[in-house]
């Protein structure tokens, strides 16, 4: 009497299905990892932007004060008070 086992075609189908499922799972896990990295980058950017917004709101509140106006005039416009002497560090100027 001839013994009947599992046909080879069924074994091949199971192996191919397992390889296909493993590939799909690997691809899905890779995509999920990439999305998690992207999410972390977005969260860092959000944190930075919230900090910038907070700083700008504080700057907006103080924008009418004389101290703020003087700071802008000195730092951004390069203005000085009358009879004030400005010294320029040559080494620092050359590095720029």
CSV table of C-alpha atoms in Angstrom, one decimal:
chain,number,residue,atom,x,y,z
A,1,UNK,CA,0.0,0.0,0.0
A,2,UNK,CA,1.3,3.4,-1.0
A,3,UNK,CA,1.6,6.0,1.7
A,4,UNK,CA,0.2,9.4,0.8
A,5,UNK,CA,1.8,12.4,2.3
A,6,UNK,CA,1.2,16.1,1.8
A,7,UNK,CA,1.6,17.0,-1.8
A,8,UNK,CA,4.6,19.1,-2.7
A,9,UNK,CA,2.4,21.8,-4.2
A,10,UNK,CA,0.8,22.5,-0.8
A,11,UNK,CA,4.2,22.7,0.9
A,12,UNK,CA,5.3,25.2,-1.8
A,13,UNK,CA,2.2,27.3,-1.3
A,14,UNK,CA,2.7,27.4,2.5
A,15,UNK,CA,6.3,28.4,2.1
A,16,UNK,CA,5.5,31.1,-0.5
A,17,UNK,CA,2.7,32.4,1.7
A,18,UNK,CA,5.0,32.6,4.7
A,19,UNK,CA,7.7,34.4,2.8
A,20,UNK,CA,5.1,36.9,1.4
A,21,UNK,CA,3.6,37.5,4.8
A,22,UNK,CA,7.0,38.0,6.4
A,23,UNK,CA,7.9,40.5,3.6
A,24,UNK,CA,4.7,42.4,4.1
A,25,UNK,CA,5.2,42.5,7.9
A,26,UNK,CA,8.8,43.7,7.5
A,27,UNK,CA,7.7,46.5,5.1
A,28,UNK,CA,4.9,47.6,7.4
A,29,UNK,CA,7.3,47.7,10.4
A,30,UNK,CA,9.8,49.7,8.4
A,31,UNK,CA,7.1,52.2,7.4
A,32,UNK,CA,5.9,52.5,11.0
A,33,UNK,CA,9.5,53.1,12.2
A,34,UNK,CA,9.9,55.9,9.6
A,35,UNK,CA,6.6,57.5,10.6
A,36,UNK,CA,7.7,57.4,14.3
A,37,UNK,CA,10.9,59.1,13.4
A,38,UNK,CA,9.0,61.7,11.4
A,39,UNK,CA,6.6,62.2,14.3
A,40,UNK,CA,9.4,62.8,16.7
A,41,UNK,CA,10.9,65.4,14.3
A,42,UNK,CA,7.5,67.2,14.1
A,43,UNK,CA,7.2,67.2,17.9
A,44,UNK,CA,10.6,68.8,18.2
A,45,UNK,CA,9.7,71.4,15.7
A,46,UNK,CA,6.4,72.1,17.5
A,47,UNK,CA,8.2,72.5,20.7
A,48,UNK,CA,10.7,75.0,19.1
A,49,UNK,CA,7.9,76.9,17.5
A,50,UNK,CA,5.9,77.1,20.7
A,51,UNK,CA,9.0,78.5,22.4
A,52,UNK,CA,9.5,81.0,19.6
A,53,UNK,CA,5.8,82.1,19.9
A,54,UNK,CA,6.2,82.6,23.6
A,55,UNK,CA,9.4,84.7,23.1
A,56,UNK,CA,7.6,86.8,20.4
A,57,UNK,CA,4.6,87.3,22.7
A,58,UNK,CA,6.9,88.6,25.5
A,59,UNK,CA,8.7,90.8,23.0
A,60,UNK,CA,5.4,92.1,21.8
A,61,UNK,CA,4.3,93.0,25.3
A,62,UNK,CA,7.5,94.9,26.0
A,63,UNK,CA,7.7,96.5,22.5
A,64,UNK,CA,6.3,99.8,23.7
A,65,UNK,CA,8.9,100.3,26.5
A,66,UNK,CA,11.8,102.7,26.2
A,67,UNK,CA,14.2,99.9,27.0
A,68,UNK,CA,13.0,97.8,24.1
A,69,UNK,CA,13.2,100.8,21.7
A,70,UNK,CA,16.7,101.6,22.8
A,71,UNK,CA,17.7,97.9,22.4
A,72,UNK,CA,16.4,97.8,18.9
A,73,UNK,CA,18.0,101.1,18.0
A,74,UNK,CA,21.4,100.0,19.3
A,75,UNK,CA,21.5,96.3,18.2
A,76,UNK,CA,19.6,96.4,14.9
A,77,UNK,CA,20.1,100.0,13.7
A,78,UNK,CA,23.5,100.6,15.1
A,79,UNK,CA,22.5,103.9,16.8
A,80,UNK,CA,24.4,105.5,19.7
A,81,UNK,CA,23.6,108.1,22.2
A,82,UNK,CA,25.0,111.6,21.7
A,83,UNK,CA,28.6,112.0,22.9
A,84,UNK,CA,28.9,108.2,23.3
A,85,UNK,CA,32.2,106.7,22.0
A,86,UNK,CA,32.0,103.4,20.2
A,87,UNK,CA,35.0,101.1,20.2
A,88,UNK,CA,35.4,98.4,17.5
A,89,UNK,CA,37.4,95.3,18.1
A,90,UNK,CA,39.4,94.7,14.9
A,91,UNK,CA,40.0,91.0,15.6
A,92,UNK,CA,36.2,90.5,16.0
A,93,UNK,CA,35.5,92.5,12.9
A,94,UNK,CA,38.0,90.6,10.8
A,95,UNK,CA,36.5,87.2,11.8
A,96,UNK,CA,33.1,88.3,10.4
